[in-house]
Amino acid sequence: MTMTAPEPPRPETTTWEIIPLGHGAWRISDGSRKQTDAGRLVAYVDRNDTGTLEVLWLRSPCPNRSRYRSIDELLSDLDAAVAQGTAPARSTRPNEIPHFPPA
Protein backbone atom coordinates (compact mmCIF):
# COMPACT_ATOMS: atom_id res chain seq x y z
CA MET A 1 0.00 0.00 0.00
CA THR A 2 1.41 3.36 -1.04
CA MET A 3 0.36 6.60 0.54
CA THR A 4 1.16 10.07 -0.71
CA ALA A 5 0.86 13.24 1.30
CA PRO A 6 -1.46 15.92 -0.05
CA GLU A 7 0.15 19.04 -1.43
CA PRO A 8 0.28 21.83 1.17
CA PRO A 9 -2.19 24.66 0.62
CA ARG A 10 -0.80 27.61 -1.32
CA PRO A 11 -1.22 31.12 0.06
CA GLU A 12 -3.80 33.32 -1.63
CA THR A 13 -1.23 35.86 -2.75
CA THR A 14 2.19 35.12 -4.11
CA THR A 15 5.04 37.24 -2.87
CA TRP A 16 7.70 37.96 -5.46
CA GLU A 17 11.28 38.42 -4.29
CA ILE A 18 13.39 40.63 -6.53
CA ILE A 19 17.07 39.98 -5.88
CA PRO A 20 19.63 42.27 -7.55
CA LEU A 21 22.40 40.36 -9.33
CA GLY A 22 24.43 43.31 -10.51
CA HIS A 23 24.04 46.60 -12.30
CA GLY A 24 20.77 46.27 -14.25
CA ALA A 25 20.12 42.58 -13.58
CA TRP A 26 17.68 40.86 -11.21
CA ARG A 27 16.38 37.44 -10.27
CA ILE A 28 12.68 36.99 -9.47
CA SER A 29 11.79 34.25 -7.00
CA ASP A 30 8.52 33.00 -5.53
CA GLY A 31 8.68 33.85 -1.82
CA SER A 32 5.86 31.45 -0.96
CA ARG A 33 7.98 28.40 -1.86
CA LYS A 34 10.76 26.80 0.17
CA GLN A 35 14.41 27.60 -0.53
CA THR A 36 14.99 24.01 -1.68
CA ASP A 37 12.10 24.06 -4.21
CA ALA A 38 13.38 24.35 -7.78
CA GLY A 39 10.11 26.02 -8.79
CA ARG A 40 11.01 28.96 -6.56
CA LEU A 41 13.06 30.56 -9.33
CA VAL A 42 10.69 32.38 -11.70
CA ALA A 43 12.77 34.54 -14.04
CA TYR A 44 15.96 36.43 -14.78
CA VAL A 45 15.62 40.09 -15.76
CA ASP A 46 18.25 42.18 -17.56
CA ARG A 47 18.13 45.87 -18.52
CA ASN A 48 19.50 46.44 -22.03
CA ASP A 49 21.17 49.57 -23.46
CA THR A 50 17.84 51.18 -24.38
CA GLY A 51 16.48 50.78 -20.85
CA THR A 52 14.06 48.00 -21.73
CA LEU A 53 13.82 45.03 -19.38
CA GLU A 54 14.33 41.65 -21.05
CA VAL A 55 12.97 38.63 -19.18
CA LEU A 56 13.94 34.97 -19.36
CA TRP A 57 10.98 33.05 -17.94
CA LEU A 58 11.94 29.80 -16.19
CA ARG A 59 8.59 28.33 -15.17
CA SER A 60 4.92 28.28 -16.09
CA PRO A 61 2.53 29.97 -15.91
CA CYS A 62 4.29 33.02 -17.25
CA PRO A 63 3.26 36.00 -19.37
CA ASN A 64 3.58 35.84 -23.15
CA ARG A 65 5.74 38.95 -23.28
CA SER A 66 9.47 39.02 -22.63
CA ARG A 67 10.14 42.80 -22.79
CA TYR A 68 8.90 45.41 -20.34
CA ARG A 69 9.42 49.09 -19.58
CA SER A 70 9.40 48.75 -15.79
CA ILE A 71 9.55 46.18 -13.00
CA ASP A 72 6.03 47.18 -11.88
CA GLU A 73 4.63 46.42 -15.34
CA LEU A 74 6.44 43.07 -15.32
CA LEU A 75 5.12 42.10 -11.88
CA SER A 76 1.53 43.06 -12.70
CA ASP A 77 1.72 40.94 -15.87
CA LEU A 78 3.17 38.05 -13.84
CA ASP A 79 0.38 38.35 -11.24
CA ALA A 80 -2.21 38.25 -14.03
CA ALA A 81 -0.63 35.13 -15.57
CA VAL A 82 -0.59 33.33 -12.22
CA ALA A 83 -4.18 34.35 -11.47
CA GLN A 84 -5.30 33.12 -14.89
CA GLY A 85 -4.27 29.59 -14.01
CA THR A 86 -1.70 26.93 -14.51
CA ALA A 87 -0.35 26.04 -17.90
CA PRO A 88 -0.57 22.49 -19.18
CA ALA A 89 2.36 20.27 -18.34
CA ARG A 90 5.18 20.25 -20.84
CA SER A 91 4.78 16.51 -21.17
CA THR A 92 1.27 16.79 -22.61
CA ARG A 93 0.84 16.31 -26.33
CA PRO A 94 0.32 19.39 -28.50
CA ASN A 95 -2.86 19.94 -30.48
CA GLU A 96 -3.49 17.12 -32.92
CA ILE A 97 -3.06 17.86 -36.61
CA PRO A 98 -5.83 16.27 -38.68
CA HIS A 99 -4.55 13.67 -41.13
CA PHE A 100 -6.50 12.54 -44.13
CA PRO A 101 -6.11 9.26 -46.03
CA PRO A 102 -4.46 9.43 -49.46
CA ALA A 103 -6.82 10.24 -52.35
mmCIF file of N, CA, C and O in Angstrom:
data_model
loop_
_atom_site.group_PDB
_atom_site.id
_atom_site.type_symbol
_atom_site.label_atom_id
_atom_site.label_comp_id
_atom_site.label_asym_id
_atom_site.label_seq_id
_atom_site.Cartn_x
_atom_site.Cartn_y
_atom_site.Cartn_z
ATOM 1 N N MET A 1 0.847 -1.176 0.000
ATOM 2 C CA MET A 1 0.000 0.000 0.000
ATOM 3 C C MET A 1 0.891 1.237 0.000
ATOM 4 O O MET A 1 1.794 1.361 0.804
ATOM 5 N N THR A 2 0.632 2.136 -0.927
ATOM 6 C CA THR A 2 1.410 3.360 -1.038
ATOM 7 C C THR A 2 0.535 4.537 -0.667
ATOM 8 O O THR A 2 -0.591 4.648 -1.127
ATOM 9 N N MET A 3 1.089 5.400 0.147
ATOM 10 C CA MET A 3 0.363 6.604 0.542
ATOM 11 C C MET A 3 1.172 7.823 0.126
ATOM 12 O O MET A 3 2.386 7.834 0.254
ATOM 13 N N THR A 4 0.488 8.816 -0.367
ATOM 14 C CA THR A 4 1.156 10.071 -0.708
ATOM 15 C C THR A 4 0.521 11.184 0.101
ATOM 16 O O THR A 4 -0.684 11.200 0.331
ATOM 17 N N ALA A 5 1.353 12.108 0.514
ATOM 18 C CA ALA A 5 0.863 13.239 1.298
ATOM 19 C C ALA A 5 0.226 14.259 0.363
ATOM 20 O O ALA A 5 0.693 14.463 -0.754
ATOM 21 N N PRO A 6 -0.845 14.890 0.791
ATOM 22 C CA PRO A 6 -1.455 15.921 -0.053
ATOM 23 C C PRO A 6 -0.531 17.126 -0.149
ATOM 24 O O PRO A 6 0.287 17.373 0.734
ATOM 25 N N GLU A 7 -0.665 17.846 -1.250
ATOM 26 C CA GLU A 7 0.146 19.043 -1.435
ATOM 27 C C GLU A 7 -0.289 20.101 -0.428
ATOM 28 O O GLU A 7 -1.481 20.298 -0.202
ATOM 29 N N PRO A 8 0.666 20.808 0.192
ATOM 30 C CA PRO A 8 0.280 21.825 1.173
ATOM 31 C C PRO A 8 -0.488 22.953 0.500
ATOM 32 O O PRO A 8 -0.259 23.249 -0.675
ATOM 33 N N PRO A 9 -1.399 23.579 1.229
ATOM 34 C CA PRO A 9 -2.186 24.661 0.622
ATOM 35 C C PRO A 9 -1.294 25.842 0.272
ATOM 36 O O PRO A 9 -0.386 26.186 1.018
ATOM 37 N N ARG A 10 -1.556 26.449 -0.880
ATOM 38 C CA ARG A 10 -0.795 27.606 -1.323
ATOM 39 C C ARG A 10 -1.434 28.867 -0.761
ATOM 40 O O ARG A 10 -2.639 28.949 -0.639
ATOM 41 N N PRO A 11 -0.632 29.864 -0.418
ATOM 42 C CA PRO A 11 -1.222 31.115 0.058
ATOM 43 C C PRO A 11 -2.003 31.803 -1.060
ATOM 44 O O PRO A 11 -1.747 31.574 -2.236
ATOM 45 N N GLU A 12 -2.953 32.632 -0.664
ATOM 46 C CA GLU A 12 -3.804 33.318 -1.631
ATOM 47 C C GLU A 12 -2.996 34.252 -2.536
ATOM 48 O O GLU A 12 -3.251 34.349 -3.713
ATOM 49 N N THR A 13 -2.039 34.950 -1.955
ATOM 50 C CA THR A 13 -1.230 35.864 -2.748
ATOM 51 C C THR A 13 0.197 35.360 -2.798
ATOM 52 O O THR A 13 0.722 34.844 -1.818
ATOM 53 N N THR A 14 0.814 35.520 -3.944
ATOM 54 C CA THR A 14 2.191 35.116 -4.113
ATOM 55 C C THR A 14 3.068 36.331 -3.883
ATOM 56 O O THR A 14 2.787 37.407 -4.398
ATOM 57 N N THR A 15 4.116 36.148 -3.106
ATOM 58 C CA THR A 15 5.043 37.244 -2.870
ATOM 59 C C THR A 15 6.258 37.045 -3.760
ATOM 60 O O THR A 15 6.882 35.990 -3.740
ATOM 61 N N TRP A 16 6.564 38.034 -4.561
ATOM 62 C CA TRP A 16 7.702 37.955 -5.463
ATOM 63 C C TRP A 16 8.907 38.584 -4.794
ATOM 64 O O TRP A 16 8.828 39.683 -4.258
ATOM 65 N N GLU A 17 10.021 37.891 -4.817
ATOM 66 C CA GLU A 17 11.278 38.418 -4.289
ATOM 67 C C GLU A 17 12.128 38.853 -5.474
ATOM 68 O O GLU A 17 12.404 38.060 -6.364
ATOM 69 N N ILE A 18 12.544 40.098 -5.466
ATOM 70 C CA ILE A 18 13.386 40.633 -6.527
ATOM 71 C C ILE A 18 14.780 40.815 -5.958
ATOM 72 O O ILE A 18 15.004 41.670 -5.101
ATOM 73 N N ILE A 19 15.712 39.994 -6.416
ATOM 74 C CA ILE A 19 17.068 39.980 -5.884
ATOM 75 C C ILE A 19 17.998 40.585 -6.926
ATOM 76 O O ILE A 19 18.112 40.063 -8.043
ATOM 77 N N PRO A 20 18.690 41.685 -6.584
ATOM 78 C CA PRO A 20 19.627 42.273 -7.546
ATOM 79 C C PRO A 20 20.840 41.361 -7.747
ATOM 80 O O PRO A 20 21.390 40.820 -6.797
ATOM 81 N N LEU A 21 21.244 41.200 -8.996
ATOM 82 C CA LEU A 21 22.395 40.359 -9.331
ATOM 83 C C LEU A 21 23.588 41.188 -9.786
ATOM 84 O O LEU A 21 24.675 40.671 -9.924
ATOM 85 N N GLY A 22 23.374 42.421 -10.030
ATOM 86 C CA GLY A 22 24.429 43.305 -10.506
ATOM 87 C C GLY A 22 23.793 44.579 -11.017
ATOM 88 O O GLY A 22 22.623 44.856 -10.758
ATOM 89 N N HIS A 23 24.564 45.359 -11.747
ATOM 90 C CA HIS A 23 24.040 46.605 -12.300
ATOM 91 C C HIS A 23 23.073 46.292 -13.441
ATOM 92 O O HIS A 23 23.476 45.845 -14.497
ATOM 93 N N GLY A 24 21.771 46.477 -13.219
ATOM 94 C CA GLY A 24 20.768 46.272 -14.253
ATOM 95 C C GLY A 24 20.361 44.831 -14.465
ATOM 96 O O GLY A 24 19.872 44.484 -15.533
ATOM 97 N N ALA A 25 20.534 43.977 -13.452
ATOM 98 C CA ALA A 25 20.117 42.577 -13.580
ATOM 99 C C ALA A 25 19.475 42.126 -12.270
ATOM 100 O O ALA A 25 19.932 42.506 -11.186
ATOM 101 N N TRP A 26 18.403 41.333 -12.374
ATOM 102 C CA TRP A 26 17.679 40.859 -11.209
ATOM 103 C C TRP A 26 17.261 39.406 -11.394
ATOM 104 O O TRP A 26 17.174 38.920 -12.509
ATOM 105 N N ARG A 27 16.966 38.776 -10.266
ATOM 106 C CA ARG A 27 16.378 37.436 -10.265
ATOM 107 C C ARG A 27 15.049 37.554 -9.542
ATOM 108 O O ARG A 27 14.961 38.161 -8.477
ATOM 109 N N ILE A 28 13.994 36.971 -10.105
ATOM 110 C CA ILE A 28 12.679 36.987 -9.470
ATOM 111 C C ILE A 28 12.402 35.590 -8.939
ATOM 112 O O ILE A 28 12.493 34.605 -9.670
ATOM 113 N N SER A 29 12.081 35.521 -7.649
ATOM 114 C CA SER A 29 11.786 34.247 -7.000
ATOM 115 C C SER A 29 10.412 34.307 -6.364
ATOM 116 O O SER A 29 9.905 35.377 -6.031
ATOM 117 N N ASP A 30 9.821 33.137 -6.176
ATOM 118 C CA ASP A 30 8.519 33.001 -5.530
ATOM 119 C C ASP A 30 8.759 32.837 -4.037
ATOM 120 O O ASP A 30 9.237 31.795 -3.587
ATOM 121 N N GLY A 31 8.436 33.856 -3.258
ATOM 122 C CA GLY A 31 8.679 33.846 -1.822
ATOM 123 C C GLY A 31 7.809 32.885 -1.046
ATOM 124 O O GLY A 31 8.086 32.586 0.110
ATOM 125 N N SER A 32 6.748 32.366 -1.667
ATOM 126 C CA SER A 32 5.860 31.449 -0.959
ATOM 127 C C SER A 32 6.355 30.003 -1.018
ATOM 128 O O SER A 32 5.777 29.137 -0.394
ATOM 129 N N ARG A 33 7.426 29.755 -1.766
ATOM 130 C CA ARG A 33 7.982 28.400 -1.856
ATOM 131 C C ARG A 33 9.243 28.284 -1.014
ATOM 132 O O ARG A 33 9.905 29.278 -0.733
ATOM 133 N N LYS A 34 9.576 27.042 -0.652
ATOM 134 C CA LYS A 34 10.764 26.796 0.167
ATOM 135 C C LYS A 34 12.036 27.080 -0.630
ATOM 136 O O LYS A 34 12.043 27.011 -1.847
ATOM 137 N N GLN A 35 13.118 27.337 0.099
ATOM 138 C CA GLN A 35 14.410 27.604 -0.533
ATOM 139 C C GLN A 35 14.880 26.418 -1.371
ATOM 140 O O GLN A 35 15.572 26.594 -2.364
ATOM 141 N N THR A 36 14.524 25.212 -0.984
ATOM 142 C CA THR A 36 14.988 24.014 -1.684
ATOM 143 C C THR A 36 14.124 23.649 -2.885
ATOM 144 O O THR A 36 14.476 22.740 -3.627
ATOM 145 N N ASP A 37 13.012 24.344 -3.096
ATOM 146 C CA ASP A 37 12.103 24.059 -4.207
ATOM 147 C C ASP A 37 12.650 24.677 -5.490
ATOM 148 O O ASP A 37 12.890 25.883 -5.563
ATOM 149 N N ALA A 38 12.853 23.849 -6.512
ATOM 150 C CA ALA A 38 13.380 24.345 -7.781
ATOM 151 C C ALA A 38 12.400 25.289 -8.470
ATOM 152 O O ALA A 38 12.815 26.161 -9.231
ATOM 153 N N GLY A 39 11.118 25.152 -8.206
ATOM 154 C CA GLY A 39 10.110 26.023 -8.794
ATOM 155 C C GLY A 39 10.089 27.412 -8.182
ATOM 156 O O GLY A 39 9.322 28.266 -8.613
ATOM 157 N N ARG A 40 10.923 27.651 -7.198
ATOM 158 C CA ARG A 40 11.007 28.960 -6.556
ATOM 159 C C ARG A 40 11.542 30.017 -7.516
ATOM 160 O O ARG A 40 11.117 31.158 -7.505
ATOM 161 N N LEU A 41 12.461 29.626 -8.379
ATOM 162 C CA LEU A 41 13.056 30.557 -9.333
ATOM 163 C C LEU A 41 12.085 30.787 -10.485
ATOM 164 O O LEU A 41 11.672 29.853 -11.159
ATOM 165 N N VAL A 42 11.709 32.035 -10.705
ATOM 166 C CA VAL A 42 10.693 32.378 -11.701
ATOM 167 C C VAL A 42 11.312 32.929 -12.979
ATOM 168 O O VAL A 42 10.961 32.499 -14.074
ATOM 169 N N ALA A 43 12.244 33.886 -12.849
ATOM 170 C CA ALA A 43 12.774 34.545 -14.044
ATOM 171 C C ALA A 43 14.078 35.266 -13.745
ATOM 172 O O ALA A 43 14.395 35.566 -12.591
ATOM 173 N N TYR A 44 14.811 35.539 -14.817
ATOM 174 C CA TYR A 44 15.956 36.434 -14.784
ATOM 175 C C TYR A 44 15.601 37.653 -15.612
ATOM 176 O O TYR A 44 15.031 37.533 -16.703
ATOM 177 N N VAL A 45 15.943 38.835 -15.095
ATOM 178 C CA VAL A 45 15.623 40.090 -15.765
ATOM 179 C C VAL A 45 16.915 40.846 -16.005
ATOM 180 O O VAL A 45 17.776 40.930 -15.115
ATOM 181 N N ASP A 46 17.053 41.429 -17.197
ATOM 182 C CA ASP A 46 18.250 42.178 -17.558
ATOM 183 C C ASP A 46 17.829 43.462 -18.255
ATOM 184 O O ASP A 46 16.978 43.432 -19.148
ATOM 185 N N ARG A 47 18.424 44.589 -17.860
ATOM 186 C CA ARG A 47 18.126 45.870 -18.515
ATOM 187 C C ARG A 47 19.122 46.054 -19.659
ATOM 188 O O ARG A 47 20.324 46.020 -19.444
ATOM 189 N N ASN A 48 18.604 46.264 -20.884
ATOM 190 C CA ASN A 48 19.498 46.436 -22.029
ATOM 191 C C ASN A 48 19.895 47.898 -22.183
ATOM 192 O O ASN A 48 19.540 48.749 -21.371
ATOM 193 N N ASP A 49 20.632 48.218 -23.249
ATOM 194 C CA ASP A 49 21.165 49.572 -23.459
ATOM 195 C C ASP A 49 20.088 50.625 -23.653
ATOM 196 O O ASP A 49 20.296 51.796 -23.342
ATOM 197 N N THR A 50 18.922 50.222 -24.163
ATOM 198 C CA THR A 50 17.844 51.182 -24.381
ATOM 199 C C THR A 50 16.972 51.383 -23.145
ATOM 200 O O THR A 50 16.041 52.170 -23.174
ATOM 201 N N GLY A 51 17.253 50.650 -22.075
ATOM 202 C CA GLY A 51 16.480 50.781 -20.850
ATOM 203 C C GLY A 51 15.338 49.802 -20.735
ATOM 204 O O GLY A 51 14.626 49.781 -19.730
ATOM 205 N N THR A 52 15.128 48.989 -21.749
ATOM 206 C CA THR A 52 14.063 47.996 -21.735
ATOM 207 C C THR A 52 14.497 46.794 -20.899
ATOM 208 O O THR A 52 15.652 46.394 -20.933
ATOM 209 N N LEU A 53 13.550 46.232 -20.169
ATOM 210 C CA LEU A 53 13.823 45.032 -19.384
ATOM 211 C C LEU A 53 13.534 43.807 -20.229
ATOM 212 O O LEU A 53 12.454 43.675 -20.795
ATOM 213 N N GLU A 54 14.512 42.904 -20.329
ATOM 214 C CA GLU A 54 14.329 41.649 -21.050
ATOM 215 C C GLU A 54 14.266 40.529 -20.037
ATOM 216 O O GLU A 54 15.095 40.442 -19.136
ATOM 217 N N VAL A 55 13.247 39.665 -20.177
ATOM 218 C CA VAL A 55 12.967 38.633 -19.179
ATOM 219 C C VAL A 55 13.168 37.251 -19.777
ATOM 220 O O VAL A 55 12.716 36.973 -20.883
ATOM 221 N N LEU A 56 13.834 36.386 -19.024
ATOM 222 C CA LEU A 56 13.940 34.972 -19.361
ATOM 223 C C LEU A 56 13.077 34.227 -18.357
ATOM 224 O O LEU A 56 13.427 34.109 -17.183
ATOM 225 N N TRP A 57 11.906 33.763 -18.814
ATOM 226 C CA TRP A 57 10.975 33.045 -17.940
ATOM 227 C C TRP A 57 11.464 31.615 -17.746
ATOM 228 O O TRP A 57 11.841 30.952 -18.696
ATOM 229 N N LEU A 58 11.426 31.130 -16.505
ATOM 230 C CA LEU A 58 11.938 29.802 -16.195
ATOM 231 C C LEU A 58 10.877 28.815 -15.750
ATOM 232 O O LEU A 58 11.186 27.649 -15.526
ATOM 233 N N ARG A 59 9.652 29.255 -15.568
ATOM 234 C CA ARG A 59 8.590 28.325 -15.171
ATOM 235 C C ARG A 59 7.251 28.817 -15.690
ATOM 236 O O ARG A 59 7.103 29.950 -16.104
ATOM 237 N N SER A 60 6.278 27.947 -15.662
ATOM 238 C CA SER A 60 4.923 28.280 -16.090
ATOM 239 C C SER A 60 4.031 28.331 -14.871
ATOM 240 O O SER A 60 4.293 27.641 -13.894
ATOM 241 N N PRO A 61 2.972 29.078 -14.863
ATOM 242 C CA PRO A 61 2.528 29.969 -15.913
ATOM 243 C C PRO A 61 3.363 31.242 -15.929
ATOM 244 O O PRO A 61 3.800 31.716 -14.886
ATOM 245 N N CYS A 62 3.556 31.768 -17.106
ATOM 246 C CA CYS A 62 4.292 33.019 -17.251
ATOM 247 C C CYS A 62 3.620 33.847 -18.341
ATOM 248 O O CYS A 62 2.916 33.315 -19.178
ATOM 249 N N PRO A 63 3.844 35.147 -18.328
ATOM 250 C CA PRO A 63 3.258 36.002 -19.369
ATOM 251 C C PRO A 63 3.827 35.662 -20.746
ATOM 252 O O PRO A 63 4.892 35.057 -20.866
ATOM 253 N N ASN A 64 3.123 36.082 -21.785
ATOM 254 C CA ASN A 64 3.576 35.838 -23.151
ATOM 255 C C ASN A 64 4.679 36.801 -23.571
ATOM 256 O O ASN A 64 5.430 36.509 -24.485
ATOM 257 N N ARG A 65 4.741 37.938 -22.929
ATOM 258 C CA ARG A 65 5.737 38.948 -23.285
ATOM 259 C C ARG A 65 7.079 38.639 -22.635
ATOM 260 O O ARG A 65 7.145 37.988 -21.602
ATOM 261 N N SER A 66 8.149 39.173 -23.227
ATOM 262 C CA SER A 66 9.470 39.023 -22.634
ATOM 263 C C SER A 66 10.207 40.357 -22.540
ATOM 264 O O SER A 66 11.362 40.391 -22.125
ATOM 265 N N ARG A 67 9.538 41.466 -22.900
ATOM 266 C CA ARG A 67 10.138 42.798 -22.787
ATOM 267 C C ARG A 67 9.167 43.727 -22.083
ATOM 268 O O ARG A 67 7.977 43.769 -22.406
ATOM 269 N N TYR A 68 9.712 44.498 -21.146
ATOM 270 C CA TYR A 68 8.903 45.407 -20.342
ATOM 271 C C TYR A 68 9.621 46.737 -20.176
ATOM 272 O O TYR A 68 10.847 46.817 -20.299
ATOM 273 N N ARG A 69 8.847 47.765 -19.826
ATOM 274 C CA ARG A 69 9.418 49.088 -19.580
ATOM 275 C C ARG A 69 9.802 49.291 -18.131
ATOM 276 O O ARG A 69 10.690 50.079 -17.829
ATOM 277 N N SER A 70 9.107 48.583 -17.217
ATOM 278 C CA SER A 70 9.396 48.749 -15.789
ATOM 279 C C SER A 70 9.153 47.442 -15.047
ATOM 280 O O SER A 70 8.455 46.546 -15.531
ATOM 281 N N ILE A 71 9.730 47.356 -13.852
ATOM 282 C CA ILE A 71 9.545 46.181 -12.999
ATOM 283 C C ILE A 71 8.079 46.071 -12.577
ATOM 284 O O ILE A 71 7.533 44.972 -12.513
ATOM 285 N N ASP A 72 7.438 47.212 -12.297
ATOM 286 C CA ASP A 72 6.030 47.184 -11.882
ATOM 287 C C ASP A 72 5.140 46.599 -12.971
ATOM 288 O O ASP A 72 4.239 45.807 -12.685
ATOM 289 N N GLU A 73 5.393 46.961 -14.220
ATOM 290 C CA GLU A 73 4.634 46.421 -15.339
ATOM 291 C C GLU A 73 4.864 44.911 -15.457
ATOM 292 O O GLU A 73 3.926 44.146 -15.669
ATOM 293 N N LEU A 74 6.098 44.487 -15.266
ATOM 294 C CA LEU A 74 6.444 43.069 -15.325
ATOM 295 C C LEU A 74 5.724 42.289 -14.237
ATOM 296 O O LEU A 74 5.121 41.243 -14.489
ATOM 297 N N LEU A 75 5.751 42.805 -12.999
ATOM 298 C CA LEU A 75 5.125 42.098 -11.877
ATOM 299 C C LEU A 75 3.604 42.042 -12.011
ATOM 300 O O LEU A 75 2.995 41.030 -11.660
ATOM 301 N N SER A 76 2.984 43.093 -12.531
ATOM 302 C CA SER A 76 1.530 43.058 -12.701
ATOM 303 C C SER A 76 1.150 42.043 -13.785
ATOM 304 O O SER A 76 0.143 41.338 -13.659
ATOM 305 N N ASP A 77 1.959 41.934 -14.829
ATOM 306 C CA ASP A 77 1.716 40.938 -15.868
ATOM 307 C C ASP A 77 1.918 39.522 -15.316
ATOM 308 O O ASP A 77 1.172 38.606 -15.650
ATOM 309 N N LEU A 78 2.918 39.347 -14.463
ATOM 310 C CA LEU A 78 3.170 38.048 -13.841
ATOM 311 C C LEU A 78 2.029 37.663 -12.907
ATOM 312 O O LEU A 78 1.576 36.516 -12.914
ATOM 313 N N ASP A 79 1.534 38.616 -12.119
ATOM 314 C CA ASP A 79 0.382 38.351 -11.245
ATOM 315 C C ASP A 79 -0.835 37.922 -12.054
ATOM 316 O O ASP A 79 -1.562 37.000 -11.667
ATOM 317 N N ALA A 80 -1.064 38.593 -13.179
ATOM 318 C CA ALA A 80 -2.212 38.251 -14.026
ATOM 319 C C ALA A 80 -2.067 36.845 -14.608
ATOM 320 O O ALA A 80 -3.039 36.096 -14.683
ATOM 321 N N ALA A 81 -0.856 36.467 -15.009
ATOM 322 C CA ALA A 81 -0.633 35.134 -15.572
ATOM 323 C C ALA A 81 -0.844 34.053 -14.519
ATOM 324 O O ALA A 81 -1.433 33.004 -14.798
ATOM 325 N N VAL A 82 -0.409 34.302 -13.298
ATOM 326 C CA VAL A 82 -0.587 33.326 -12.222
ATOM 327 C C VAL A 82 -2.055 33.230 -11.835
ATOM 328 O O VAL A 82 -2.583 32.138 -11.594
ATOM 329 N N ALA A 83 -2.758 34.364 -11.807
ATOM 330 C CA ALA A 83 -4.179 34.354 -11.467
ATOM 331 C C ALA A 83 -5.013 33.663 -12.542
ATOM 332 O O ALA A 83 -6.050 33.073 -12.243
ATOM 333 N N GLN A 84 -4.555 33.729 -13.786
ATOM 334 C CA GLN A 84 -5.296 33.118 -14.893
ATOM 335 C C GLN A 84 -5.310 31.602 -14.773
ATOM 336 O O GLN A 84 -6.261 30.955 -15.182
ATOM 337 N N GLY A 85 -4.277 31.031 -14.210
ATOM 338 C CA GLY A 85 -4.272 29.588 -14.010
ATOM 339 C C GLY A 85 -2.970 28.955 -14.421
ATOM 340 O O GLY A 85 -2.072 29.607 -14.930
ATOM 341 N N THR A 86 -2.915 27.658 -14.195
ATOM 342 C CA THR A 86 -1.700 26.933 -14.507
ATOM 343 C C THR A 86 -1.693 26.529 -15.969
ATOM 344 O O THR A 86 -2.722 26.251 -16.563
ATOM 345 N N ALA A 87 -0.528 26.471 -16.520
ATOM 346 C CA ALA A 87 -0.348 26.039 -17.905
ATOM 347 C C ALA A 87 -0.334 24.521 -17.957
ATOM 348 O O ALA A 87 -0.030 23.865 -16.960
ATOM 349 N N PRO A 88 -0.644 23.941 -19.086
ATOM 350 C CA PRO A 88 -0.572 22.486 -19.181
ATOM 351 C C PRO A 88 0.877 22.016 -19.000
ATOM 352 O O PRO A 88 1.810 22.751 -19.292
ATOM 353 N N ALA A 89 1.021 20.808 -18.541
ATOM 354 C CA ALA A 89 2.357 20.266 -18.336
ATOM 355 C C ALA A 89 3.084 20.172 -19.666
ATOM 356 O O ALA A 89 2.477 19.970 -20.715
ATOM 357 N N ARG A 90 4.396 20.310 -19.622
ATOM 358 C CA ARG A 90 5.182 20.253 -20.842
ATOM 359 C C ARG A 90 5.155 18.863 -21.453
ATOM 360 O O ARG A 90 5.457 18.692 -22.621
ATOM 361 N N SER A 91 4.795 17.870 -20.663
ATOM 362 C CA SER A 91 4.784 16.508 -21.173
ATOM 363 C C SER A 91 3.498 16.171 -21.919
ATOM 364 O O SER A 91 3.397 15.111 -22.513
ATOM 365 N N THR A 92 2.508 17.066 -21.888
ATOM 366 C CA THR A 92 1.267 16.789 -22.606
ATOM 367 C C THR A 92 1.475 16.964 -24.105
ATOM 368 O O THR A 92 2.314 17.756 -24.538
ATOM 369 N N ARG A 93 0.707 16.239 -24.878
ATOM 370 C CA ARG A 93 0.837 16.312 -26.328
ATOM 371 C C ARG A 93 0.285 17.632 -26.845
ATOM 372 O O ARG A 93 -0.672 18.171 -26.309
ATOM 373 N N PRO A 94 0.864 18.158 -27.905
ATOM 374 C CA PRO A 94 0.318 19.385 -28.500
ATOM 375 C C PRO A 94 -1.004 19.092 -29.199
ATOM 376 O O PRO A 94 -1.447 17.949 -29.268
ATOM 377 N N ASN A 95 -1.607 20.116 -29.750
ATOM 378 C CA ASN A 95 -2.863 19.941 -30.482
ATOM 379 C C ASN A 95 -2.642 18.990 -31.651
ATOM 380 O O ASN A 95 -1.645 19.081 -32.367
ATOM 381 N N GLU A 96 -3.592 18.108 -31.835
ATOM 382 C CA GLU A 96 -3.493 17.124 -32.921
ATOM 383 C C GLU A 96 -3.691 17.796 -34.273
ATOM 384 O O GLU A 96 -4.563 18.641 -34.439
ATOM 385 N N ILE A 97 -2.907 17.389 -35.257
ATOM 386 C CA ILE A 97 -3.056 17.862 -36.609
ATOM 387 C C ILE A 97 -3.897 16.834 -37.351
ATOM 388 O O ILE A 97 -3.574 15.646 -37.335
ATOM 389 N N PRO A 98 -4.995 17.250 -37.982
ATOM 390 C CA PRO A 98 -5.834 16.272 -38.677
ATOM 391 C C PRO A 98 -5.090 15.676 -39.869
ATOM 392 O O PRO A 98 -4.438 16.388 -40.626
ATOM 393 N N HIS A 99 -5.171 14.377 -40.003
ATOM 394 C CA HIS A 99 -4.553 13.674 -41.128
ATOM 395 C C HIS A 99 -5.661 13.017 -41.951
ATOM 396 O O HIS A 99 -6.603 12.462 -41.411
ATOM 397 N N PHE A 100 -5.507 13.093 -43.242
ATOM 398 C CA PHE A 100 -6.500 12.537 -44.131
ATOM 399 C C PHE A 100 -5.875 11.387 -44.918
ATOM 400 O O PHE A 100 -4.687 11.429 -45.257
ATOM 401 N N PRO A 101 -6.664 10.363 -45.237
ATOM 402 C CA PRO A 101 -6.115 9.261 -46.033
ATOM 403 C C PRO A 101 -5.756 9.731 -47.436
ATOM 404 O O PRO A 101 -6.312 10.712 -47.929
ATOM 405 N N PRO A 102 -4.822 9.038 -48.101
ATOM 406 C CA PRO A 102 -4.460 9.434 -49.464
ATOM 407 C C PRO A 102 -5.669 9.352 -50.407
ATOM 408 O O PRO A 102 -6.544 8.511 -50.242
ATOM 409 N N ALA A 103 -5.698 10.199 -51.391
ATOM 410 C CA ALA A 103 -6.816 10.238 -52.347
ATOM 411 C C ALA A 103 -6.673 9.171 -53.412
ATOM 412 O O ALA A 103 -5.682 8.681 -53.749
#
